[in-house]
mmCIF file of C-alpha atoms in Angstrom:
data_model
loop_
_atom_site.group_PDB
_atom_site.id
_atom_site.type_symbol
_atom_site.label_atom_id
_atom_site.label_comp_id
_atom_site.label_asym_id
_atom_site.label_seq_id
_atom_site.Cartn_x
_atom_site.Cartn_y
_atom_site.Cartn_z
ATOM 1 C CA PHE D 73 0.000 0.000 0.000
ATOM 2 C CA HIS D 74 2.779 2.435 0.830
ATOM 3 C CA SER D 75 4.451 1.737 -2.520
ATOM 4 C CA LEU D 76 1.150 2.575 -4.240
ATOM 5 C CA SER D 77 0.928 5.817 -2.318
ATOM 6 C CA LEU D 78 4.489 6.833 -3.115
ATOM 7 C CA SER D 79 4.083 6.040 -6.795
ATOM 8 C CA LEU D 80 0.998 8.207 -7.049
ATOM 9 C CA TYR D 81 2.591 11.365 -5.701
ATOM 10 C CA PRO D 82 5.886 12.962 -6.733
ATOM 11 C CA PRO D 83 7.812 14.524 -3.860
ATOM 12 C CA LEU D 84 7.452 18.219 -3.237
ATOM 13 C CA VAL D 85 10.370 20.490 -4.079
ATOM 14 C CA LYS D 86 11.161 22.704 -1.114
ATOM 15 C CA THR D 87 12.445 26.233 -1.591
ATOM 16 C CA PRO D 88 14.172 28.724 0.688
ATOM 17 C CA HIS D 89 11.040 30.887 0.650
ATOM 18 C CA GLU D 90 9.421 28.419 3.058
ATOM 19 C CA ARG D 91 11.296 30.071 5.896
ATOM 20 C CA SER D 92 10.366 33.608 4.909
ATOM 21 C CA LEU D 93 6.593 33.341 5.107
ATOM 22 C CA PRO D 94 5.064 35.154 8.090
ATOM 23 C CA HIS D 95 3.674 33.122 10.945
ATOM 24 C CA SER D 96 3.205 33.218 14.688
ATOM 25 C CA GLU D 97 6.362 32.448 16.647
ATOM 26 C CA SER D 98 4.286 31.350 19.640
ATOM 27 C CA LEU D 99 3.162 28.125 17.931
ATOM 28 C CA PRO D 100 5.157 24.884 17.760
ATOM 29 C CA SER D 101 7.192 24.668 14.573
ATOM 30 C CA ASP D 102 5.086 21.916 13.010
ATOM 31 C CA LEU D 103 1.949 24.030 13.452
ATOM 32 C CA ARG D 104 3.625 27.201 12.106
ATOM 33 C CA THR D 105 4.879 25.586 8.889
ATOM 34 C CA PRO D 106 3.019 27.085 5.926
ATOM 35 C CA MET D 107 1.076 24.755 3.676
ATOM 36 C CA LEU D 108 3.115 25.420 0.526
ATOM 37 C CA PRO D 109 6.831 26.236 0.139
ATOM 38 C CA TYR D 110 6.184 28.618 -2.763
ATOM 39 C CA GLN D 111 5.537 32.337 -2.573
ATOM 40 C CA THR D 112 4.244 32.746 -6.126
ATOM 41 C CA LEU D 113 2.406 30.733 -8.747
ATOM 42 C CA ASP D 114 5.473 30.950 -10.977
ATOM 43 C CA GLU D 115 7.595 29.277 -8.298
ATOM 44 C CA ALA D 116 5.023 26.523 -7.905
ATOM 45 C CA SER D 117 4.804 25.984 -11.667
ATOM 46 C CA ALA D 118 8.589 25.882 -11.954
ATOM 47 C CA ALA D 119 8.841 23.308 -9.170
ATOM 48 C CA LEU D 120 6.188 21.109 -10.767
ATOM 49 C CA GLY D 121 7.516 21.590 -14.285
ATOM 50 C CA ARG D 122 4.106 22.546 -15.680
ATOM 51 C CA ASN D 123 1.316 25.079 -15.340
ATOM 52 C CA LEU D 124 -0.993 24.670 -12.386
ATOM 53 C CA THR D 125 -4.522 23.455 -13.003
ATOM 54 C CA TYR D 126 -7.440 25.682 -12.064
ATOM 55 C CA ALA D 127 -8.063 23.617 -8.918
ATOM 56 C CA GLU D 128 -4.384 23.819 -7.952
ATOM 57 C CA THR D 129 -4.425 27.581 -8.452
ATOM 58 C CA LEU D 130 -7.413 27.896 -6.127
ATOM 59 C CA TRP D 131 -5.712 25.630 -3.598
ATOM 60 C CA PHE D 132 -2.536 27.699 -3.782
ATOM 61 C CA HIS D 133 -4.330 31.005 -3.193
ATOM 62 C CA TYR D 134 -6.287 29.617 -0.252
ATOM 63 C CA SER D 135 -3.673 27.511 1.479
ATOM 64 C CA ALA D 136 -0.257 29.024 0.732
ATOM 65 C CA ARG D 137 -0.006 31.021 3.954
ATOM 66 C CA LYS D 138 -2.038 28.768 6.218
ATOM 67 C CA SER D 139 -0.513 26.149 8.469
ATOM 68 C CA ASP D 140 -1.107 22.447 8.016
ATOM 69 C CA TYR D 141 -2.814 22.316 11.393
ATOM 70 C CA PHE D 142 -5.202 25.154 10.557
ATOM 71 C CA LEU D 143 -6.261 23.458 7.330
ATOM 72 C CA TYR D 144 -6.604 20.070 8.993
ATOM 73 C CA CYS D 145 -9.040 21.656 11.456
ATOM 74 C CA HIS D 146 -11.342 22.320 8.502
ATOM 75 C CA THR D 147 -12.370 18.696 9.013
ATOM 76 C CA ILE D 148 -14.487 19.894 11.932
ATOM 77 C CA LEU D 149 -16.403 22.274 9.673
ATOM 78 C CA PHE D 150 -16.998 19.581 7.066
ATOM 79 C CA LEU D 151 -18.295 17.138 9.663
ATOM 80 C CA PHE D 152 -20.568 19.754 11.207
ATOM 81 C CA PHE D 153 -22.026 20.536 7.790
ATOM 82 C CA VAL D 154 -22.541 16.864 6.916
ATOM 83 C CA PHE D 155 -24.142 16.023 10.278
ATOM 84 C CA SER D 156 -26.430 19.058 10.158
ATOM 85 C CA ALA D 157 -27.349 19.661 6.511
ATOM 86 C CA ILE D 158 -27.248 16.342 4.651
ATOM 87 C CA PRO D 159 -30.079 14.694 6.681
ATOM 88 C CA LEU D 160 -32.418 17.701 6.282
ATOM 89 C CA PRO D 161 -34.177 16.574 3.067
ATOM 90 C CA LEU D 162 -34.813 13.171 4.643
ATOM 91 C CA VAL D 163 -36.101 14.776 7.827
ATOM 92 C CA PHE D 164 -38.429 16.992 5.797
ATOM 93 C CA ILE D 165 -39.832 13.951 3.995
ATOM 94 C CA GLU D 166 -40.267 12.178 7.325
ATOM 95 C CA LEU D 167 -42.060 15.027 9.086
ATOM 96 C CA ALA D 168 -44.110 16.243 6.113
ATOM 97 C CA ARG D 169 -45.261 12.681 5.426
ATOM 98 C CA LEU D 170 -45.413 13.307 1.723
ATOM 99 C CA ALA D 171 -47.672 10.722 0.128
ATOM 100 C CA GLY D 172 -45.410 10.242 -2.864
ATOM 101 C CA PHE D 173 -42.546 9.105 -0.625
ATOM 102 C CA ASP D 174 -44.459 6.880 1.801
ATOM 103 C CA ARG D 175 -44.102 3.906 -0.530
ATOM 104 C CA TYR D 176 -40.322 4.064 -0.072
ATOM 105 C CA LYS D 177 -40.335 4.144 3.732
ATOM 106 C CA ILE D 178 -38.957 0.864 5.043
ATOM 107 C CA GLN D 179 -40.944 0.893 8.292
ATOM 108 C CA PRO D 180 -44.004 2.964 7.308
ATOM 109 C CA LYS D 181 -45.761 2.658 10.667
ATOM 110 C CA ALA D 182 -42.737 3.906 12.631
ATOM 111 C CA ARG D 183 -42.882 7.697 12.759
ATOM 112 C CA LEU D 184 -40.997 10.219 14.867
ATOM 113 C CA SER D 185 -42.380 13.561 15.966
ATOM 114 C CA SER D 186 -40.537 16.801 15.290
ATOM 115 C CA ALA D 187 -39.612 16.936 18.986
ATOM 116 C CA GLU D 188 -38.047 13.464 18.805
ATOM 117 C CA VAL D 189 -36.120 14.364 15.664
ATOM 118 C CA PHE D 190 -34.802 17.542 17.281
ATOM 119 C CA ARG D 191 -33.797 15.619 20.409
ATOM 120 C CA CYS D 192 -31.798 13.226 18.241
ATOM 121 C CA TYR D 193 -30.001 16.105 16.514
ATOM 122 C CA LYS D 194 -29.364 17.844 19.833
ATOM 123 C CA ASP D 195 -27.779 14.691 21.284
ATOM 124 C CA VAL D 196 -25.648 14.261 18.158
ATOM 125 C CA MET D 197 -24.417 17.847 18.433
ATOM 126 C CA ARG D 198 -23.636 17.356 22.109
ATOM 127 C CA MET D 199 -21.371 14.431 21.230
ATOM 128 C CA PHE D 200 -19.968 16.426 18.327
ATOM 129 C CA PHE D 201 -18.795 19.301 20.514
ATOM 130 C CA LEU D 202 -17.718 17.097 23.434
ATOM 131 C CA VAL D 203 -16.050 14.236 21.536
ATOM 132 C CA VAL D 204 -15.798 14.572 17.741
ATOM 133 C CA GLY D 205 -14.567 18.164 17.613
ATOM 134 C CA PRO D 206 -11.954 17.835 20.376
ATOM 135 C CA LEU D 207 -10.775 14.559 18.839
ATOM 136 C CA GLN D 208 -10.108 16.341 15.556
ATOM 137 C CA LEU D 209 -8.222 19.116 17.340
ATOM 138 C CA VAL D 210 -5.818 16.723 19.058
ATOM 139 C CA SER D 211 -5.454 14.115 16.294
ATOM 140 C CA TYR D 212 -3.325 16.240 13.968
ATOM 141 C CA PRO D 213 -0.015 14.594 15.049
ATOM 142 C CA SER D 214 -1.341 11.215 13.895
ATOM 143 C CA ILE D 215 -2.306 12.681 10.513
ATOM 144 C CA ARG D 216 1.169 14.172 10.198
ATOM 145 C CA MET D 217 2.772 10.903 11.281
ATOM 146 C CA ILE D 218 1.064 8.740 8.635
ATOM 147 C CA GLY D 219 2.081 11.147 5.876
ATOM 148 C CA ILE D 220 -1.077 12.904 4.727
ATOM 149 C CA ARG D 221 0.391 15.447 2.325
ATOM 150 C CA THR D 222 -0.856 18.999 1.961
ATOM 151 C CA GLY D 223 1.059 20.603 -0.886
ATOM 152 C CA LEU D 224 1.031 20.575 -4.658
ATOM 153 C CA PRO D 225 0.315 18.800 -6.905
ATOM 154 C CA LEU D 226 -3.291 17.965 -6.140
ATOM 155 C CA PRO D 227 -4.208 14.324 -6.749
ATOM 156 C CA SER D 228 -5.759 13.295 -10.041
ATOM 157 C CA GLY D 229 -9.273 11.899 -10.268
ATOM 158 C CA TRP D 230 -7.882 8.395 -10.708
ATOM 159 C CA GLU D 231 -5.674 8.729 -7.631
ATOM 160 C CA ILE D 232 -8.616 9.921 -5.554
ATOM 161 C CA PHE D 233 -10.844 7.082 -6.782
ATOM 162 C CA ALA D 234 -8.206 4.396 -6.145
ATOM 163 C CA GLN D 235 -7.486 5.609 -2.635
ATOM 164 C CA LEU D 236 -11.143 6.069 -1.712
ATOM 165 C CA LEU D 237 -11.802 2.507 -2.854
ATOM 166 C CA VAL D 238 -9.053 1.254 -0.545
ATOM 167 C CA TYR D 239 -10.382 3.368 2.322
ATOM 168 C CA PHE D 240 -13.916 2.030 1.934
ATOM 169 C CA MET D 241 -12.752 -1.592 1.691
ATOM 170 C CA VAL D 242 -10.449 -1.351 4.707
ATOM 171 C CA GLU D 243 -13.020 0.497 6.805
ATOM 172 C CA ASP D 244 -15.798 -1.906 5.874
ATOM 173 C CA TYR D 245 -13.807 -5.008 6.818
ATOM 174 C CA SER D 246 -12.434 -3.688 10.111
ATOM 175 C CA ASN D 247 -15.737 -2.052 11.059
ATOM 176 C CA TYR D 248 -17.491 -5.377 10.493
ATOM 177 C CA TRP D 249 -15.494 -7.109 13.236
ATOM 178 C CA ILE D 250 -15.690 -4.239 15.690
ATOM 179 C CA HIS D 251 -19.444 -4.041 15.125
ATOM 180 C CA ARG D 252 -19.762 -7.776 15.801
ATOM 181 C CA PHE D 253 -17.815 -7.321 19.024
ATOM 182 C CA LEU D 254 -20.172 -4.534 20.084
ATOM 183 C CA HIS D 255 -23.057 -6.991 19.785
ATOM 184 C CA ASN D 256 -21.722 -9.311 22.449
ATOM 185 C CA LYS D 257 -23.435 -9.003 25.822
ATOM 186 C CA TRP D 258 -20.923 -6.632 27.405
ATOM 187 C CA GLY D 259 -20.311 -4.484 24.329
ATOM 188 C CA TYR D 260 -23.987 -4.015 23.638
ATOM 189 C CA GLU D 261 -25.119 -3.274 27.190
ATOM 190 C CA LYS D 262 -22.239 -0.917 27.985
ATOM 191 C CA ILE D 263 -21.801 0.870 24.666
ATOM 192 C CA HIS D 264 -23.710 -0.081 21.524
ATOM 193 C CA ARG D 265 -27.257 -0.054 22.938
ATOM 194 C CA VAL D 266 -27.253 3.753 22.675
ATOM 195 C CA HIS D 267 -27.041 3.601 18.889
ATOM 196 C CA HIS D 268 -29.829 1.015 18.809
ATOM 197 C CA GLU D 269 -32.284 3.243 20.633
ATOM 198 C CA TYR D 270 -33.602 3.988 17.158
ATOM 199 C CA THR D 271 -35.122 0.734 15.889
ATOM 200 C CA ALA D 272 -36.431 2.701 12.899
ATOM 201 C CA PRO D 273 -33.453 4.981 12.221
ATOM 202 C CA ILE D 274 -33.459 8.431 10.634
ATOM 203 C CA GLY D 275 -30.646 10.351 8.965
ATOM 204 C CA PHE D 276 -29.727 12.281 12.111
ATOM 205 C CA ALA D 277 -29.310 8.975 13.975
ATOM 206 C CA ALA D 278 -26.326 7.866 11.875
ATOM 207 C CA PRO D 279 -23.729 9.417 14.257
ATOM 208 C CA TYR D 280 -25.965 8.976 17.334
ATOM 209 C CA ALA D 281 -23.860 6.804 19.625
ATOM 210 C CA HIS D 282 -22.103 6.399 22.959
ATOM 211 C CA TRP D 283 -18.924 8.461 23.238
ATOM 212 C CA ALA D 284 -16.837 5.283 23.496
ATOM 213 C CA GLU D 285 -18.332 3.946 20.269
ATOM 214 C CA ILE D 286 -17.466 7.183 18.493
ATOM 215 C CA LEU D 287 -13.840 6.733 19.505
ATOM 216 C CA ILE D 288 -13.721 3.001 18.765
ATOM 217 C CA LEU D 289 -15.296 3.265 15.320
ATOM 218 C CA GLY D 290 -12.931 6.084 14.456
ATOM 219 C CA ILE D 291 -10.186 3.452 14.203
ATOM 220 C CA PRO D 292 -11.511 1.772 11.017
ATOM 221 C CA SER D 293 -11.952 5.191 9.395
ATOM 222 C CA PHE D 294 -8.292 5.994 10.126
ATOM 223 C CA LEU D 295 -6.813 2.679 8.972
ATOM 224 C CA GLY D 296 -7.265 3.251 5.246
ATOM 225 C CA PRO D 297 -5.506 6.637 5.165
ATOM 226 C CA ALA D 298 -2.788 5.169 7.407
ATOM 227 C CA MET D 299 -2.176 2.315 4.946
ATOM 228 C CA VAL D 300 -2.375 4.465 1.808
ATOM 229 C CA PRO D 301 -1.703 8.071 2.834
ATOM 230 C CA GLY D 302 -2.885 10.607 0.306
ATOM 231 C CA HIS D 303 -3.628 14.297 0.041
ATOM 232 C CA LEU D 304 -5.572 16.225 2.655
ATOM 233 C CA VAL D 305 -8.245 16.899 0.028
ATOM 234 C CA THR D 306 -8.697 13.148 -0.434
ATOM 235 C CA PHE D 307 -8.903 12.727 3.338
ATOM 236 C CA TRP D 308 -11.625 15.370 3.552
ATOM 237 C CA LEU D 309 -13.538 13.701 0.744
ATOM 238 C CA TRP D 310 -13.224 10.325 2.463
ATOM 239 C CA ILE D 311 -14.553 11.622 5.782
ATOM 240 C CA ALA D 312 -17.470 13.377 4.083
ATOM 241 C CA LEU D 313 -18.440 10.435 1.853
ATOM 242 C CA ARG D 314 -18.276 7.935 4.707
ATOM 243 C CA GLN D 315 -20.626 10.038 6.820
ATOM 244 C CA ILE D 316 -22.979 10.664 3.895
ATOM 245 C CA GLU D 317 -23.082 6.907 3.306
ATOM 246 C CA ALA D 318 -23.940 6.352 6.978
ATOM 247 C CA ILE D 319 -26.738 8.924 6.776
ATOM 248 C CA GLU D 320 -28.126 7.221 3.668
ATOM 249 C CA THR D 321 -28.134 3.774 5.275
ATOM 250 C CA HIS D 322 -29.866 5.185 8.369
ATOM 251 C CA SER D 323 -32.380 7.223 6.381
ATOM 252 C CA GLY D 324 -35.269 4.799 6.778
ATOM 253 C CA TYR D 325 -36.067 5.143 3.071
ATOM 254 C CA ASP D 326 -35.152 2.835 0.199
ATOM 255 C CA PHE D 327 -35.259 4.981 -2.929
ATOM 256 C CA PRO D 328 -35.016 2.972 -6.173
ATOM 257 C CA TRP D 329 -33.347 5.871 -7.987
ATOM 258 C CA SER D 330 -30.451 6.157 -5.522
ATOM 259 C CA PRO D 331 -27.095 6.054 -7.377
ATOM 260 C CA THR D 332 -25.795 3.685 -4.701
ATOM 261 C CA LYS D 333 -28.006 0.993 -6.269
ATOM 262 C CA TYR D 334 -25.337 0.686 -8.959
ATOM 263 C CA ILE D 335 -22.467 0.034 -6.531
ATOM 264 C CA PRO D 336 -21.595 -3.700 -6.429
ATOM 265 C CA PHE D 337 -22.204 -5.386 -3.066
ATOM 266 C CA TYR D 338 -23.532 -2.157 -1.537
ATOM 267 C CA GLY D 339 -25.809 -2.706 1.461
ATOM 268 C CA GLY D 340 -27.926 0.416 1.602
ATOM 269 C CA ALA D 341 -30.804 1.574 3.763
ATOM 270 C CA GLU D 342 -32.979 -1.538 3.615
ATOM 271 C CA TYR D 343 -30.035 -3.787 4.448
ATOM 272 C CA HIS D 344 -28.999 -1.819 7.529
ATOM 273 C CA ASP D 345 -32.567 -1.043 8.587
ATOM 274 C CA TYR D 346 -33.096 -4.753 9.195
ATOM 275 C CA HIS D 347 -30.192 -4.692 11.647
ATOM 276 C CA HIS D 348 -31.824 -1.875 13.619
ATOM 277 C CA TYR D 349 -35.284 -3.428 13.439
ATOM 278 C CA VAL D 350 -34.074 -6.663 15.051
ATOM 279 C CA GLY D 351 -32.175 -4.638 17.658
ATOM 280 C CA GLY D 352 -29.793 -5.849 20.328
ATOM 281 C CA GLN D 353 -30.362 -9.514 19.546
ATOM 282 C CA SER D 354 -29.367 -8.972 15.928
ATOM 283 C CA GLN D 355 -26.638 -11.250 14.660
ATOM 284 C CA SER D 356 -27.096 -10.132 11.079
ATOM 285 C CA ASN D 357 -25.995 -7.361 8.719
ATOM 286 C CA PHE D 358 -22.990 -6.033 10.641
ATOM 287 C CA ALA D 359 -21.167 -4.549 7.655
ATOM 288 C CA SER D 360 -21.088 -0.770 7.415
ATOM 289 C CA VAL D 361 -21.013 -0.364 3.623
ATOM 290 C CA PHE D 362 -20.822 -3.576 1.592
ATOM 291 C CA THR D 363 -22.447 -6.994 2.011
ATOM 292 C CA TYR D 364 -19.580 -9.369 1.237
ATOM 293 C CA CYS D 365 -18.389 -9.790 4.844
ATOM 294 C CA ASP D 366 -21.854 -10.742 6.060
ATOM 295 C CA TYR D 367 -22.160 -13.216 3.189
ATOM 296 C CA ILE D 368 -18.715 -14.777 3.685
ATOM 297 C CA TYR D 369 -19.082 -15.141 7.457
ATOM 298 C CA GLY D 370 -22.743 -16.151 7.379
ATOM 299 C CA THR D 371 -24.168 -13.179 9.240
ATOM 300 C CA ASP D 372 -26.822 -12.293 6.680
ATOM 301 C CA LYS D 373 -28.924 -15.459 6.967
ATOM 302 C CA GLY D 374 -31.695 -13.850 8.996
ATOM 303 C CA TYR D 375 -31.982 -11.009 6.540
ATOM 304 C CA ARG D 376 -32.009 -13.293 3.493
ATOM 305 C CA TYR D 377 -34.637 -15.532 5.119
ATOM 306 C CA GLN D 378 -36.860 -12.518 5.783
ATOM 307 C CA LYS D 379 -36.443 -11.369 2.173
ATOM 308 C CA LYS D 380 -37.499 -14.779 0.846
ATOM 309 C CA LEU D 381 -40.457 -14.897 3.235
ATOM 310 C CA PHE D 382 -41.476 -11.405 2.178
ATOM 311 C CA GLU D 383 -41.404 -12.293 -1.510
ATOM 312 C CA LYS D 384 -43.345 -15.510 -0.894
ATOM 313 C CA LEU D 385 -46.021 -13.720 1.132
ATOM 314 C CA LYS D 386 -46.298 -10.971 -1.458
ATOM 315 C CA GLY D 387 -46.812 -13.576 -4.176
ATOM 316 C CA GLU D 388 -49.467 -15.392 -2.154
ATOM 317 C CA LEU D 389 -51.345 -12.181 -1.452
ATOM 318 C CA LYS D 390 -51.201 -11.208 -5.109
ATOM 319 C CA THR D 391 -52.610 -14.609 -6.054
ATOM 320 C CA GLY D 392 -55.350 -14.196 -3.451
ATOM 321 C CA VAL D 393 -56.333 -10.849 -4.910
ATOM 322 C CA GLU D 394 -56.595 -12.331 -8.389
ATOM 323 C CA HIS D 395 -58.670 -15.307 -7.204
ATOM 324 C CA ASN D 396 -61.088 -13.024 -5.380
ATOM 325 C CA GLY D 397 -61.690 -10.708 -8.276
ATOM 326 C CA GLY D 398 -59.451 -7.952 -6.957
ATOM 327 C CA SER D 399 -61.446 -7.520 -3.735
ATOM 328 C CA TYR D 400 -58.318 -7.176 -1.564
ATOM 329 C CA HIS D 401 -56.622 -3.823 -1.327
ATOM 330 C CA ILE D 402 -53.132 -4.834 -0.259
ATOM 331 C CA SER D 403 -50.121 -2.580 -0.771
ATOM 332 C CA THR D 404 -46.439 -3.276 -0.409
ATOM 333 C CA GLN D 405 -46.464 -1.196 2.782
ATOM 334 C CA ASP D 406 -48.779 -3.738 4.426
ATOM 335 C CA LEU D 407 -46.027 -6.308 4.043
ATOM 336 C CA LYS D 408 -43.306 -4.169 5.541
ATOM 337 C CA SER D 409 -42.178 -4.227 9.144
ATOM 338 C CA ASP D 410 -44.180 -2.306 11.683
#
């Protein structure tokens, strides 16, 4: 993995101007170091041996005189935005109870009031400011240690895709085993039961968890970047996409037009909703993103059995309607979990 990372990124060329940029002398040296060792675009272009792309020019203008630590702390802003804004359309659909979307709700009879939704968000924000935010503030040395780079050139689209794929695969596999551990008697009662308070999850409930679980499940998210360190921009994109994926799988809605339907082995909202519906006794659907771990280790049998039973019952009801001249008014929602 490290050889892949090194082959993707040419080393930066340092210049004497790195020492001449203004910064606060009261900060430790690693926090005072400017992002880029170039004072002008011409210097950066000369060091790279080509003209900067438009994105690299924007990055240069924004980051050239900012410290690595300051830019790394932008992660807090991205997480706050994702936690607060991304679930809003789903929450609106949930509270407005729009008829056109009811058919896609996985547990149509499970509804939360606006007060319950706000309480969930409030608890998430409490953990964000007490745990997630401070963790980001103090975790910069680990990011520096694993070699997350911050200068030019910016990674190509292929580099970003390849590294994100590794990050998702590594996180999914390691998260699977930690999640299984949290479903043993001690792990569930002491830690994981908090997350399972929502048997019919909503988007805001994705990061709703015990403080210890937040710390523990941060390990799988860190492993991928540690194995294949990339650019800070790629790291930001990874953190944002992983949280957006978690919000989607906790949305409580299974939309057939979702682009994630085209991702091989992707679990999705219906897959993870079953895990929450069963609750603390669940020994199925532990994977965070994909389904291959549950299939390989046999922890999707309950879910697959329910799916087969559902399809069989739906077929029998459809046959009953036809034999009775269409006198039954049965919808797909009637077959879904309460």
